[in-house]
Amino acid sequence: MSSGLDAQRLLIFREIARAGSLASAARSLGWTQPAVSQHLRHLERQAGTPLVLRRPRGVQLTEAGQTLLRHAEAIATRLRLAADELDALVRLSAGTVRLAAFPSAGATVVPAAMGLLADRHPGLDVRLREAEPPQALALLAAGEVDLAVTFSHPAPRPDAASGSGAALTPEPETVGASDLVRMVVGEDPLMLVLPRSHPCAEPADVPLPLGELAGEKWVGGCERCTANLLAVCAGAGFVPDIRHGSDDYVLTQALIARGLAVGLLPRLALDAALDPGVAVRPTAGLRPRVLYVSHHRDADRVPAVRGAVRALLDAMAAPV
Amino acid sequence: MSSGLDAQRLLIFREIARAGSLASAARSLGWTQPAVSQHLRHLERQAGTPLVLRRPRGVQLTEAGQTLLRHAEAIATRLRLAADELDALVRLSAGTVRLAAFPSAGATVVPAAMGLLADRHPGLDVRLREAEPPQALALLAAGEVDLAVTFSHPAPRPDAASGSGAALTPEPETVGASDLVRMVVGEDPLMLVLPRSHPCAEPADVPLPLGELAGEKWVGGCERCTANLLAVCAGAGFVPDIRHGSDDYVLTQALIARGLAVGLLPRLALDAALDPGVAVRPTAGLRPRVLYVSHHRDADRVPAVRGAVRALLDAMAAPV
DNA sequence: CGCTGACCCAAGCGATACTTATGGCATGAG
DNA sequence: CTCATGCCATAAGTATCGCTTGGGTCAGCG
């Protein structure tokens, strides 16, 4: 810009040097001869010195022209390099996606999606960072990750009409006061987890009303999970007796397996690591938590990000 | 060119990245914001992928943007480098002049001019090559030298009117069928050279008519000089008895000093190396040979060439 | 809740750049 | 010695490109 030299004209000059004459360069460029002549004139005025000597059979570069040609070649090479690199990024044969996911997803669907992505685009560099949803969104807002996999519990008073079928649409919805958008990638039903010896442990496939366990000792999960536990129990008409708390689903199951408590765990956590000492039953009347993937408003137009989102959706669609 | 990326827009993009927002970049560039926005849009279309994410407080580079930025920086650096180098060439603090000169000039006025040039522009690289005028012009036409210092003998039948005063004008005159031009840089009178013991050796300052030496044995110079000798002697009404021939003015003088011949030598040759055994007298009625400097038609617009021509003219103007 | 700052969109106009047309100049062939 | 060809420069016309103007939306802040 400030350097007085027009980069585009330099490339035209390069063509002049290559072709050996203005007319020939014009033919190569698909232009007429005067067009090239004018470009050269402008370039020479910017340079402050003639770049070529007009000889009967064409042109001959002056020393200044030879100097400029070297730089023009370097610039052309750079341009080509840049185009190649961009092409690799667009074709997803290169690039980086950094994503953040909460633990139970990071141990199940996210690795599955990453595997899918690695198969489809071997050149992609995919990086995962574990973070609970609020922190994941903070990382996203700070630009430290490109995608955030989060969940949220549905409102405790379910409007029964909104079936789960339409909830799976990959339509981005704007989230809060920010330029972040999120889309639903799936659901994760909450399961009641009991000691194997517990009287309610059977039958495993029949949903169990939450109220049946009103008198039990409970173990809570992470902060938001515990809040949700309190909310759904309130919905069932009791206040759970929460004796323990941990966001580690392995630890939580260990407590339950030893008969110290019952718990409400998302299925993803159980998929990640199921303690053989626990029994699992579906809940009756509890809406599943919803899984989201979030990114900046227009980041889904970035090839690597789009590819990662697609892989996530596909991984969720397939059985984990 | 063919790389789909517009080099000029890359520099605009660099400004966007530097400024952190389109609006700020627009201010730096002295444009309005939509102008920058359009450039970015075009660049992103060429790139096939977003280069920045539009954030509330400005923009954030995507991976493609960061990639492109690196190349843009490299290109900007190249442009600056090119501008600096050109500037050095224009200011004559760098550059090369290659010149060809015939021997006696190359031993006298040309070194003087080269010294002048070196004093004025220490960075200049001046190179000299010895060549008789026809070869010097051939070198010039072939592009192997930038300047040719030549001479030519005036027509044997002088139209006495054209005084030598107007002949010194530095007005380029086109030469023959070519794109070469030449300008007169000076004159070089022809001197009669005799053995010291020769009866005509004195008085040294009084012009001697050529005819006085009609009966002597002669030594000829280079091909064109010998032709000229024959011509001027014919003009004086006799045919010289040429016994020896050499284009080496030292050898020639040695022959003369030993009384083996007389000769007609240009003053420059005598200035270059005067044999103490010879006497020199001006000729009566003989026009001096004319010295020229030749170059390609528009090469005098090249700074280094122009400087060298000026130095040559100045060196000729001053006493050698 | 208005205000500011940032970006986008659409439309209009002006400068840039390419074309057409013409001429000069050097070279090579008829 | 013309004549023809190929090269470049210049001038004028035109069309495109690019910048501006004047809308509008959105997010953040006092």
PDB file of C-alpha atoms in Angstrom, chain B residues 89-242:
ATOM      1  CA  LEU B  89      18.840   2.651  -8.076  1.00  0.00           C
ATOM      2  CA  VAL B  90      17.090   5.946  -8.733  1.00  0.00           C
ATOM      3  CA  ARG B  91      19.211   7.813  -6.240  1.00  0.00           C
ATOM      4  CA  LEU B  92      22.279   6.274  -7.841  1.00  0.00           C
ATOM      5  CA  SER B  93      23.387   4.854  -4.545  1.00  0.00           C
ATOM      6  CA  ALA B  94      23.326   1.495  -6.282  1.00  0.00           C
ATOM      7  CA  GLY B  95      23.411   0.208  -9.801  1.00  0.00           C
ATOM      8  CA  THR B  96      25.760  -0.772 -12.554  1.00  0.00           C
ATOM      9  CA  VAL B  97      27.010   0.938 -15.683  1.00  0.00           C
ATOM     10  CA  ARG B  98      28.935  -1.098 -18.195  1.00  0.00           C
ATOM     11  CA  LEU B  99      30.773   0.888 -20.803  1.00  0.00           C
ATOM     12  CA  ALA B 100      32.965   0.171 -23.756  1.00  0.00           C
ATOM     13  CA  ALA B 101      35.608   2.582 -24.992  1.00  0.00           C
ATOM     14  CA  PHE B 102      38.387   2.565 -27.524  1.00  0.00           C
ATOM     15  CA  PRO B 103      41.884   2.312 -26.074  1.00  0.00           C
ATOM     16  CA  SER B 104      43.129   5.866 -26.070  1.00  0.00           C
ATOM     17  CA  ALA B 105      39.928   7.161 -24.558  1.00  0.00           C
ATOM     18  CA  GLY B 106      39.867   4.280 -22.128  1.00  0.00           C
ATOM     19  CA  ALA B 107      43.247   5.374 -20.916  1.00  0.00           C
ATOM     20  CA  THR B 108      42.408   9.049 -20.527  1.00  0.00           C
ATOM     21  CA  VAL B 109      39.009  10.662 -20.440  1.00  0.00           C
ATOM     22  CA  VAL B 110      37.046   7.552 -19.538  1.00  0.00           C
ATOM     23  CA  PRO B 111      38.982   6.822 -16.362  1.00  0.00           C
ATOM     24  CA  ALA B 112      38.649  10.493 -15.494  1.00  0.00           C
ATOM     25  CA  ALA B 113      34.891  10.272 -15.946  1.00  0.00           C
ATOM     26  CA  MET B 114      34.757   7.063 -13.955  1.00  0.00           C
ATOM     27  CA  GLY B 115      36.590   8.761 -11.131  1.00  0.00           C
ATOM     28  CA  LEU B 116      34.137  11.621 -11.246  1.00  0.00           C
ATOM     29  CA  LEU B 117      31.250   9.165 -11.182  1.00  0.00           C
ATOM     30  CA  ALA B 118      32.715   7.233  -8.276  1.00  0.00           C
ATOM     31  CA  ASP B 119      33.100  10.453  -6.318  1.00  0.00           C
ATOM     32  CA  ARG B 120      29.551  11.546  -6.997  1.00  0.00           C
ATOM     33  CA  HIS B 121      27.916   8.162  -6.483  1.00  0.00           C
ATOM     34  CA  PRO B 122      30.055   5.862  -4.383  1.00  0.00           C
ATOM     35  CA  GLY B 123      27.533   3.045  -4.603  1.00  0.00           C
ATOM     36  CA  LEU B 124      27.679   2.787  -8.365  1.00  0.00           C
ATOM     37  CA  ASP B 125      29.440  -0.151  -9.942  1.00  0.00           C
ATOM     38  CA  VAL B 126      31.119   1.092 -13.119  1.00  0.00           C
ATOM     39  CA  ARG B 127      32.701  -1.386 -15.478  1.00  0.00           C
ATOM     40  CA  LEU B 128      34.869  -0.680 -18.460  1.00  0.00           C
ATOM     41  CA  ARG B 129      35.586  -2.824 -21.463  1.00  0.00           C
ATOM     42  CA  GLU B 130      38.010  -1.936 -24.213  1.00  0.00           C
ATOM     43  CA  ALA B 131      36.682  -2.098 -27.748  1.00  0.00           C
ATOM     44  CA  GLU B 132      37.268  -0.315 -31.009  1.00  0.00           C
ATOM     45  CA  PRO B 133      34.248   1.690 -32.120  1.00  0.00           C
ATOM     46  CA  PRO B 134      32.610  -0.903 -34.393  1.00  0.00           C
ATOM     47  CA  GLN B 135      32.897  -3.606 -31.770  1.00  0.00           C
ATOM     48  CA  ALA B 136      31.792  -1.189 -29.050  1.00  0.00           C
ATOM     49  CA  LEU B 137      28.609  -0.490 -30.959  1.00  0.00           C
ATOM     50  CA  ALA B 138      28.086  -4.193 -31.483  1.00  0.00           C
ATOM     51  CA  LEU B 139      28.405  -4.771 -27.758  1.00  0.00           C
ATOM     52  CA  LEU B 140      25.921  -2.000 -27.202  1.00  0.00           C
ATOM     53  CA  ALA B 141      23.458  -3.474 -29.663  1.00  0.00           C
ATOM     54  CA  ALA B 142      23.859  -6.870 -28.048  1.00  0.00           C
ATOM     55  CA  GLY B 143      23.066  -5.399 -24.671  1.00  0.00           C
ATOM     56  CA  GLU B 144      26.421  -6.296 -23.218  1.00  0.00           C
ATOM     57  CA  VAL B 145      27.280  -2.736 -22.363  1.00  0.00           C
ATOM     58  CA  ASP B 146      25.170   0.307 -21.557  1.00  0.00           C
ATOM     59  CA  LEU B 147      27.388   2.964 -23.102  1.00  0.00           C
ATOM     60  CA  ALA B 148      29.862   2.983 -25.955  1.00  0.00           C
ATOM     61  CA  VAL B 149      32.520   5.639 -26.299  1.00  0.00           C
ATOM     62  CA  THR B 150      33.495   5.905 -29.965  1.00  0.00           C
ATOM     63  CA  PHE B 151      35.081   8.252 -32.427  1.00  0.00           C
ATOM     64  CA  SER B 152      34.762   8.965 -36.081  1.00  0.00           C
ATOM     65  CA  HIS B 153      36.847  10.885 -38.533  1.00  0.00           C
ATOM     66  CA  PRO B 154      35.138  13.766 -40.262  1.00  0.00           C
ATOM     67  CA  ALA B 155      34.494  13.662 -43.946  1.00  0.00           C
ATOM     68  CA  PRO B 156      37.802  14.203 -45.808  1.00  0.00           C
ATOM     69  CA  ARG B 157      36.356  17.167 -47.730  1.00  0.00           C
ATOM     70  CA  PRO B 158      35.468  19.489 -44.907  1.00  0.00           C
ATOM     71  CA  ASP B 159      32.740  22.021 -45.570  1.00  0.00           C
ATOM     72  CA  ALA B 160      34.645  24.656 -43.672  1.00  0.00           C
ATOM     73  CA  ALA B 161      31.474  26.381 -42.462  1.00  0.00           C
ATOM     74  CA  SER B 162      30.479  23.935 -39.739  1.00  0.00           C
ATOM     75  CA  GLY B 163      32.663  25.256 -36.974  1.00  0.00           C
ATOM     76  CA  SER B 164      33.625  23.042 -34.096  1.00  0.00           C
ATOM     77  CA  GLY B 165      31.844  25.282 -31.603  1.00  0.00           C
ATOM     78  CA  ALA B 166      28.370  23.947 -32.382  1.00  0.00           C
ATOM     79  CA  ALA B 167      29.584  20.371 -32.745  1.00  0.00           C
ATOM     80  CA  LEU B 168      29.845  19.941 -28.984  1.00  0.00           C
ATOM     81  CA  THR B 169      26.110  20.022 -28.378  1.00  0.00           C
ATOM     82  CA  PRO B 170      24.933  17.062 -26.264  1.00  0.00           C
ATOM     83  CA  GLU B 171      21.972  16.554 -28.537  1.00  0.00           C
ATOM     84  CA  PRO B 172      21.450  12.874 -29.284  1.00  0.00           C
ATOM     85  CA  GLU B 173      21.487  12.082 -32.948  1.00  0.00           C
ATOM     86  CA  THR B 174      20.179   8.822 -34.245  1.00  0.00           C
ATOM     87  CA  VAL B 175      22.830   6.628 -35.732  1.00  0.00           C
ATOM     88  CA  GLY B 176      22.319   4.402 -38.753  1.00  0.00           C
ATOM     89  CA  ALA B 177      19.585   1.802 -38.867  1.00  0.00           C
ATOM     90  CA  SER B 178      19.149   0.962 -35.242  1.00  0.00           C
ATOM     91  CA  ASP B 179      17.665   2.227 -32.037  1.00  0.00           C
ATOM     92  CA  LEU B 180      21.020   3.555 -30.924  1.00  0.00           C
ATOM     93  CA  VAL B 181      21.659   7.250 -30.493  1.00  0.00           C
ATOM     94  CA  ARG B 182      24.923   9.045 -30.044  1.00  0.00           C
ATOM     95  CA  MET B 183      25.977  12.439 -28.916  1.00  0.00           C
ATOM     96  CA  VAL B 184      29.167  14.337 -29.405  1.00  0.00           C
ATOM     97  CA  VAL B 185      31.200  14.556 -26.251  1.00  0.00           C
ATOM     98  CA  GLY B 186      34.315  16.203 -27.617  1.00  0.00           C
ATOM     99  CA  GLU B 187      36.986  16.416 -30.248  1.00  0.00           C
ATOM    100  CA  ASP B 188      40.367  14.920 -30.538  1.00  0.00           C
ATOM    101  CA  PRO B 189      42.789  16.721 -32.900  1.00  0.00           C
ATOM    102  CA  LEU B 190      45.213  14.713 -34.995  1.00  0.00           C
ATOM    103  CA  MET B 191      48.862  15.457 -34.366  1.00  0.00           C
ATOM    104  CA  LEU B 192      51.867  14.800 -36.512  1.00  0.00           C
ATOM    105  CA  VAL B 193      54.430  12.738 -34.675  1.00  0.00           C
ATOM    106  CA  LEU B 194      58.062  12.854 -35.775  1.00  0.00           C
ATOM    107  CA  PRO B 195      61.393  11.747 -34.494  1.00  0.00           C
ATOM    108  CA  ARG B 196      62.962  14.461 -32.288  1.00  0.00           C
ATOM    109  CA  SER B 197      65.789  14.693 -34.751  1.00  0.00           C
ATOM    110  CA  HIS B 198      63.522  15.306 -37.730  1.00  0.00           C
ATOM    111  CA  PRO B 199      64.052  18.665 -39.456  1.00  0.00           C
ATOM    112  CA  CYS B 200      60.361  19.464 -39.127  1.00  0.00           C
ATOM    113  CA  ALA B 201      60.306  18.716 -35.399  1.00  0.00           C
ATOM    114  CA  GLU B 202      60.427  22.424 -34.563  1.00  0.00           C
ATOM    115  CA  PRO B 203      58.725  24.710 -33.836  1.00  0.00           C
ATOM    116  CA  ALA B 204      56.397  22.528 -31.755  1.00  0.00           C
ATOM    117  CA  ASP B 205      53.462  24.930 -31.605  1.00  0.00           C
ATOM    118  CA  VAL B 206      53.205  25.891 -35.226  1.00  0.00           C
ATOM    119  CA  PRO B 207      50.870  23.812 -37.379  1.00  0.00           C
ATOM    120  CA  LEU B 208      52.650  21.788 -39.982  1.00  0.00           C
ATOM    121  CA  PRO B 209      51.082  21.237 -43.404  1.00  0.00           C
ATOM    122  CA  LEU B 210      50.713  17.577 -44.133  1.00  0.00           C
ATOM    123  CA  GLY B 211      52.368  17.916 -47.493  1.00  0.00           C
ATOM    124  CA  GLU B 212      55.710  18.685 -45.885  1.00  0.00           C
ATOM    125  CA  LEU B 213      55.923  15.025 -44.974  1.00  0.00           C
ATOM    126  CA  ALA B 214      54.900  13.649 -48.334  1.00  0.00           C
ATOM    127  CA  GLY B 215      58.213  11.941 -48.855  1.00  0.00           C
ATOM    128  CA  GLU B 216      58.494  10.297 -45.449  1.00  0.00           C
ATOM    129  CA  LYS B 217      57.969   6.738 -44.449  1.00  0.00           C
ATOM    130  CA  TRP B 218      54.721   6.377 -42.481  1.00  0.00           C
ATOM    131  CA  VAL B 219      53.279   4.205 -39.793  1.00  0.00           C
ATOM    132  CA  GLY B 220      49.542   3.576 -39.842  1.00  0.00           C
ATOM    133  CA  GLY B 221      47.250   3.075 -36.916  1.00  0.00           C
ATOM    134  CA  CYS B 222      44.191   0.937 -36.598  1.00  0.00           C
ATOM    135  CA  GLU B 223      42.209   0.017 -39.671  1.00  0.00           C
ATOM    136  CA  ARG B 224      39.968   3.073 -39.659  1.00  0.00           C
ATOM    137  CA  CYS B 225      42.891   5.324 -38.693  1.00  0.00           C
ATOM    138  CA  THR B 226      44.947   4.102 -41.617  1.00  0.00           C
ATOM    139  CA  ALA B 227      42.005   4.673 -43.943  1.00  0.00           C
ATOM    140  CA  ASN B 228      41.761   8.182 -42.607  1.00  0.00           C
ATOM    141  CA  LEU B 229      45.471   8.730 -43.076  1.00  0.00           C
ATOM    142  CA  LEU B 230      45.176   7.751 -46.707  1.00  0.00           C
ATOM    143  CA  ALA B 231      42.201  10.047 -47.118  1.00  0.00           C
ATOM    144  CA  VAL B 232      43.772  13.122 -45.592  1.00  0.00           C
ATOM    145  CA  CYS B 233      47.021  12.566 -47.477  1.00  0.00           C
ATOM    146  CA  ALA B 234      45.056  12.297 -50.664  1.00  0.00           C
ATOM    147  CA  GLY B 235      43.511  15.603 -49.697  1.00  0.00           C
ATOM    148  CA  ALA B 236      47.031  17.004 -49.360  1.00  0.00           C
ATOM    149  CA  GLY B 237      47.933  15.656 -52.753  1.00  0.00           C
ATOM    150  CA  PHE B 238      50.094  12.661 -52.031  1.00  0.00           C
ATOM    151  CA  VAL B 239      50.014   8.979 -51.234  1.00  0.00           C
ATOM    152  CA  PRO B 240      51.817   8.128 -48.020  1.00  0.00           C
ATOM    153  CA  ASP B 241      54.466   5.438 -48.032  1.00  0.00           C
ATOM    154  CA  ILE B 242      53.077   3.307 -45.226  1.00  0.00           C
TER     155      ILE B 242
END
